[in-house]
């Protein structure tokens, strides 16, 4: 019975990884095709459906961890969730899709054949050196460009009074996101938040989440790269 369940798990992970790979490949293909033929203004419309599919499928990794199907790193979950002008949309989508194409093809190949080739291992743990800064820069730029719209229209905000006795301001939450991404010392975050009249209320939260910022994540991934490339055989056969 244990052998049967192990084989079933193995087949499921092969299927899952290659399906998600195909979803991200569609995002990349339609993104590049639209950028070349129609311009960056139309990229998001072209990739919206496959992007929603691929990113939604990524959340199954949490369920996999809870069910004991596959191990899952919470730091990687943070990267998945907080990676999000129209030119910036194009750079974000393309860098994001390349990263995930490599990632899921690596896992799919390893599940199917027991190991991944050295060149794919190198890509898995090296392309983030360029693509992660591009993605983060694109996300921060998108948030910054959207701030005037958030403030003027109050979309996704919850105002008082209401039956829940709860309020949420999407505009100020965006500053929290920017503070999380901001590299450097904590006093830089305080300076950023001074543009907000509610800075005193959210400053402590931003300081608490500072360790989740760009520099910490980048350092973490550099450590993972060093570990993986220094012991290639071990990491081709074991789960991350």
mmCIF file of N, CA and C in Angstrom, residues 164-237:
data_model
loop_
_atom_site.group_PDB
_atom_site.id
_atom_site.type_symbol
_atom_site.label_atom_id
_atom_site.label_comp_id
_atom_site.label_asym_id
_atom_site.label_seq_id
_atom_site.Cartn_x
_atom_site.Cartn_y
_atom_site.Cartn_z
ATOM 1 N N UNK A 164 -19.003 45.807 10.850
ATOM 2 C CA UNK A 164 -17.864 45.060 11.394
ATOM 3 C C UNK A 164 -17.015 45.908 12.348
ATOM 4 N N UNK A 165 -17.279 47.231 12.376
ATOM 5 C CA UNK A 165 -16.485 48.161 13.189
ATOM 6 C C UNK A 165 -15.000 48.023 12.859
ATOM 7 N N UNK A 166 -14.745 48.018 11.572
ATOM 8 C CA UNK A 166 -13.387 47.778 11.078
ATOM 9 C C UNK A 166 -13.125 48.682 9.883
ATOM 10 N N UNK A 167 -11.912 49.186 9.799
ATOM 11 C CA UNK A 167 -11.547 50.017 8.652
ATOM 12 C C UNK A 167 -10.237 49.529 8.052
ATOM 13 N N UNK A 168 -10.119 49.731 6.763
ATOM 14 C CA UNK A 168 -8.898 49.364 6.042
ATOM 15 C C UNK A 168 -8.689 50.363 4.921
ATOM 16 N N UNK A 169 -7.489 50.908 4.852
ATOM 17 C CA UNK A 169 -7.158 51.882 3.810
ATOM 18 C C UNK A 169 -6.101 51.290 2.894
ATOM 19 N N UNK A 170 -6.503 51.016 1.668
ATOM 20 C CA UNK A 170 -5.602 50.399 0.693
ATOM 21 C C UNK A 170 -4.424 51.303 0.364
ATOM 22 N N UNK A 171 -4.663 52.605 0.409
ATOM 23 C CA UNK A 171 -3.606 53.568 0.104
ATOM 24 C C UNK A 171 -2.461 53.451 1.100
ATOM 25 N N UNK A 172 -2.777 53.422 2.377
ATOM 26 C CA UNK A 172 -1.738 53.322 3.402
ATOM 27 C C UNK A 172 -1.132 51.919 3.460
ATOM 28 N N UNK A 173 -1.926 50.927 3.132
ATOM 29 C CA UNK A 173 -1.383 49.566 3.072
ATOM 30 C C UNK A 173 -0.307 49.460 2.000
ATOM 31 N N UNK A 174 -0.465 50.246 0.928
ATOM 32 C CA UNK A 174 0.538 50.239 -0.139
ATOM 33 C C UNK A 174 1.878 50.754 0.367
ATOM 34 N N UNK A 175 1.845 51.729 1.299
ATOM 35 C CA UNK A 175 3.091 52.215 1.880
ATOM 36 C C UNK A 175 3.774 51.124 2.709
ATOM 37 N N UNK A 176 2.988 50.282 3.336
ATOM 38 C CA UNK A 176 3.547 49.163 4.081
ATOM 39 C C UNK A 176 4.287 48.236 3.121
ATOM 40 N N UNK A 177 3.668 47.958 1.975
ATOM 41 C CA UNK A 177 4.313 47.104 0.969
ATOM 42 C C UNK A 177 5.622 47.721 0.486
ATOM 43 N N UNK A 178 5.607 49.024 0.227
ATOM 44 C CA UNK A 178 6.824 49.689 -0.221
ATOM 45 C C UNK A 178 7.906 49.632 0.856
ATOM 46 N N UNK A 179 7.503 49.764 2.114
ATOM 47 C CA UNK A 179 8.463 49.711 3.210
ATOM 48 C C UNK A 179 9.086 48.329 3.337
ATOM 49 N N UNK A 180 8.292 47.292 3.073
ATOM 50 C CA UNK A 180 8.807 45.929 3.137
ATOM 51 C C UNK A 180 9.878 45.718 2.069
ATOM 52 N N UNK A 181 9.640 46.281 0.880
ATOM 53 C CA UNK A 181 10.590 46.108 -0.209
ATOM 54 C C UNK A 181 11.853 46.948 -0.035
ATOM 55 N N UNK A 182 11.749 48.024 0.722
ATOM 56 C CA UNK A 182 12.827 49.002 0.777
ATOM 57 C C UNK A 182 14.077 48.449 1.430
ATOM 58 N N UNK A 183 15.211 48.399 0.709
ATOM 59 C CA UNK A 183 16.455 47.964 1.334
ATOM 60 C C UNK A 183 17.045 49.076 2.181
ATOM 61 N N UNK A 184 17.868 48.726 3.113
ATOM 62 C CA UNK A 184 18.529 49.723 3.937
ATOM 63 C C UNK A 184 18.109 49.639 5.381
ATOM 64 N N UNK A 185 18.421 50.661 6.141
ATOM 65 C CA UNK A 185 18.176 50.650 7.575
ATOM 66 C C UNK A 185 16.744 51.046 7.887
ATOM 67 N N UNK A 186 16.318 50.751 9.117
ATOM 68 C CA UNK A 186 14.944 50.990 9.510
ATOM 69 C C UNK A 186 14.565 52.460 9.481
ATOM 70 N N UNK A 187 15.531 53.377 9.707
ATOM 71 C CA UNK A 187 15.164 54.786 9.714
ATOM 72 C C UNK A 187 14.723 55.243 8.332
ATOM 73 N N UNK A 188 15.129 54.536 7.260
ATOM 74 C CA UNK A 188 14.652 54.866 5.915
ATOM 75 C C UNK A 188 13.162 54.611 5.793
ATOM 76 N N UNK A 189 12.693 53.564 6.449
ATOM 77 C CA UNK A 189 11.268 53.252 6.433
ATOM 78 C C UNK A 189 10.483 54.357 7.131
ATOM 79 N N UNK A 190 11.012 54.839 8.253
ATOM 80 C CA UNK A 190 10.338 55.905 8.988
ATOM 81 C C UNK A 190 10.225 57.156 8.126
ATOM 82 N N UNK A 191 11.298 57.485 7.381
ATOM 83 C CA UNK A 191 11.263 58.643 6.496
ATOM 84 C C UNK A 191 10.208 58.473 5.414
ATOM 85 N N UNK A 192 10.095 57.236 4.887
ATOM 86 C CA UNK A 192 9.096 56.966 3.854
ATOM 87 C C UNK A 192 7.691 57.172 4.394
ATOM 88 N N UNK A 193 7.462 56.724 5.595
ATOM 89 C CA UNK A 193 6.120 56.772 6.158
ATOM 90 C C UNK A 193 5.708 58.171 6.608
ATOM 91 N N UNK A 194 6.639 59.113 6.651
ATOM 92 C CA UNK A 194 6.299 60.464 7.066
ATOM 93 C C UNK A 194 5.362 61.160 6.082
ATOM 94 N N UNK A 195 5.238 60.614 4.875
ATOM 95 C CA UNK A 195 4.311 61.202 3.916
ATOM 96 C C UNK A 195 2.885 60.884 4.299
ATOM 97 N N UNK A 196 2.695 59.985 5.227
ATOM 98 C CA UNK A 196 1.362 59.565 5.641
ATOM 99 C C UNK A 196 1.011 60.172 6.991
ATOM 100 N N UNK A 197 -0.204 60.682 7.132
ATOM 101 C CA UNK A 197 -0.669 61.230 8.397
ATOM 102 C C UNK A 197 -0.869 60.148 9.437
ATOM 103 N N UNK A 198 -0.892 58.891 9.008
ATOM 104 C CA UNK A 198 -1.079 57.781 9.923
ATOM 105 C C UNK A 198 0.223 57.024 10.158
ATOM 106 N N UNK A 199 1.337 57.671 9.908
ATOM 107 C CA UNK A 199 2.613 56.970 10.006
ATOM 108 C C UNK A 199 2.851 56.386 11.387
ATOM 109 N N UNK A 200 2.395 57.088 12.426
ATOM 110 C CA UNK A 200 2.619 56.597 13.787
ATOM 111 C C UNK A 200 1.916 55.267 14.026
ATOM 112 N N UNK A 201 0.780 55.050 13.335
ATOM 113 C CA UNK A 201 -0.001 53.832 13.541
ATOM 114 C C UNK A 201 0.609 52.634 12.838
ATOM 115 N N UNK A 202 1.283 52.847 11.729
ATOM 116 C CA UNK A 202 1.788 51.708 10.956
ATOM 117 C C UNK A 202 3.297 51.558 11.016
ATOM 118 N N UNK A 203 3.976 52.511 11.678
ATOM 119 C CA UNK A 203 5.438 52.463 11.726
ATOM 120 C C UNK A 203 5.936 51.198 12.414
ATOM 121 N N UNK A 204 5.328 50.853 13.560
ATOM 122 C CA UNK A 204 5.773 49.669 14.289
ATOM 123 C C UNK A 204 5.580 48.409 13.473
ATOM 124 N N UNK A 205 4.490 48.336 12.750
ATOM 125 C CA UNK A 205 4.249 47.157 11.913
ATOM 126 C C UNK A 205 5.301 47.046 10.828
ATOM 127 N N UNK A 206 5.661 48.170 10.221
ATOM 128 C CA UNK A 206 6.663 48.140 9.153
ATOM 129 C C UNK A 206 8.024 47.717 9.681
ATOM 130 N N UNK A 207 8.365 48.189 10.887
ATOM 131 C CA UNK A 207 9.637 47.792 11.482
ATOM 132 C C UNK A 207 9.652 46.300 11.779
ATOM 133 N N UNK A 208 8.485 45.781 12.178
ATOM 134 C CA UNK A 208 8.388 44.347 12.478
ATOM 135 C C UNK A 208 8.571 43.511 11.227
ATOM 136 N N UNK A 209 8.034 43.981 10.106
ATOM 137 C CA UNK A 209 8.115 43.228 8.853
ATOM 138 C C UNK A 209 9.360 43.576 8.036
ATOM 139 N N UNK A 210 10.209 44.443 8.562
ATOM 140 C CA UNK A 210 11.391 44.870 7.815
ATOM 141 C C UNK A 210 12.282 43.678 7.415
ATOM 142 N N UNK A 211 12.372 42.689 8.314
ATOM 143 C CA UNK A 211 13.262 41.567 8.044
ATOM 144 C C UNK A 211 12.811 40.748 6.839
ATOM 145 N N UNK A 212 11.566 40.982 6.388
ATOM 146 C CA UNK A 212 11.078 40.276 5.213
ATOM 147 C C UNK A 212 11.411 41.003 3.912
ATOM 148 N N UNK A 213 12.185 42.074 4.013
ATOM 149 C CA UNK A 213 12.443 42.935 2.863
ATOM 150 C C UNK A 213 13.331 42.325 1.804
ATOM 151 N N UNK A 214 13.558 43.151 0.806
ATOM 152 C CA UNK A 214 14.296 42.704 -0.374
ATOM 153 C C UNK A 214 15.669 42.139 -0.024
ATOM 154 N N UNK A 215 16.436 42.867 0.781
ATOM 155 C CA UNK A 215 17.799 42.434 1.073
ATOM 156 C C UNK A 215 17.828 41.092 1.786
ATOM 157 N N UNK A 216 16.861 40.875 2.680
ATOM 158 C CA UNK A 216 16.817 39.598 3.402
ATOM 159 C C UNK A 216 16.498 38.456 2.455
ATOM 160 N N UNK A 217 15.517 38.647 1.599
ATOM 161 C CA UNK A 217 15.132 37.591 0.664
ATOM 162 C C UNK A 217 16.250 37.295 -0.332
ATOM 163 N N UNK A 218 16.893 38.348 -0.788
ATOM 164 C CA UNK A 218 17.973 38.149 -1.755
ATOM 165 C C UNK A 218 19.136 37.393 -1.109
ATOM 166 N N UNK A 219 19.440 37.744 0.134
ATOM 167 C CA UNK A 219 20.501 37.035 0.861
ATOM 168 C C UNK A 219 20.132 35.574 1.072
ATOM 169 N N UNK A 220 18.867 35.351 1.387
ATOM 170 C CA UNK A 220 18.395 33.970 1.588
ATOM 171 C C UNK A 220 18.565 33.151 0.317
ATOM 172 N N UNK A 221 18.179 33.728 -0.825
ATOM 173 C CA UNK A 221 18.284 32.994 -2.080
ATOM 174 C C UNK A 221 19.732 32.787 -2.502
ATOM 175 N N UNK A 222 20.600 33.727 -2.168
ATOM 176 C CA UNK A 222 22.027 33.529 -2.440
ATOM 177 C C UNK A 222 22.567 32.347 -1.634
ATOM 178 N N UNK A 223 22.096 32.230 -0.385
ATOM 179 C CA UNK A 223 22.499 31.095 0.438
ATOM 180 C C UNK A 223 22.010 29.778 -0.125
ATOM 181 N N UNK A 224 20.756 29.769 -0.626
ATOM 182 C CA UNK A 224 20.208 28.570 -1.249
ATOM 183 C C UNK A 224 20.992 28.197 -2.506
ATOM 184 N N UNK A 225 21.396 29.209 -3.261
ATOM 185 C CA UNK A 225 22.171 28.962 -4.485
ATOM 186 C C UNK A 225 23.515 28.328 -4.158
ATOM 187 N N UNK A 226 24.199 28.897 -3.167
ATOM 188 C CA UNK A 226 25.498 28.365 -2.776
ATOM 189 C C UNK A 226 25.381 26.917 -2.313
ATOM 190 N N UNK A 227 24.354 26.636 -1.550
ATOM 191 C CA UNK A 227 24.137 25.287 -1.032
ATOM 192 C C UNK A 227 23.838 24.307 -2.158
ATOM 193 N N UNK A 228 22.968 24.709 -3.073
ATOM 194 C CA UNK A 228 22.553 23.816 -4.159
ATOM 195 C C UNK A 228 23.682 23.535 -5.140
ATOM 196 N N UNK A 229 24.416 24.564 -5.540
ATOM 197 C CA UNK A 229 25.458 24.388 -6.545
ATOM 198 C C UNK A 229 26.734 23.770 -5.983
ATOM 199 N N UNK A 230 26.893 23.828 -4.669
ATOM 200 C CA UNK A 230 28.062 23.194 -4.069
ATOM 201 C C UNK A 230 27.851 21.704 -3.835
ATOM 202 N N UNK A 231 26.567 21.268 -3.816
ATOM 203 C CA UNK A 231 26.241 19.859 -3.642
ATOM 204 C C UNK A 231 25.221 19.455 -4.699
ATOM 205 N N UNK A 232 25.573 19.482 -5.969
ATOM 206 C CA UNK A 232 24.602 19.267 -7.054
ATOM 207 C C UNK A 232 23.911 17.926 -7.011
ATOM 208 N N UNK A 233 24.618 16.852 -6.724
ATOM 209 C CA UNK A 233 24.003 15.538 -6.745
ATOM 210 C C UNK A 233 22.921 15.401 -5.696
ATOM 211 N N UNK A 234 23.215 15.944 -4.530
ATOM 212 C CA UNK A 234 22.241 15.866 -3.432
ATOM 213 C C UNK A 234 20.983 16.638 -3.775
ATOM 214 N N UNK A 235 21.131 17.798 -4.369
ATOM 215 C CA UNK A 235 19.975 18.637 -4.631
ATOM 216 C C UNK A 235 19.224 18.244 -5.887
ATOM 217 N N UNK A 236 19.773 17.398 -6.708
ATOM 218 C CA UNK A 236 19.021 16.902 -7.857
ATOM 219 C C UNK A 236 18.068 15.801 -7.457
ATOM 220 N N UNK A 237 18.314 15.175 -6.333
ATOM 221 C CA UNK A 237 17.500 14.030 -5.941
ATOM 222 C C UNK A 237 16.642 14.273 -4.729
#
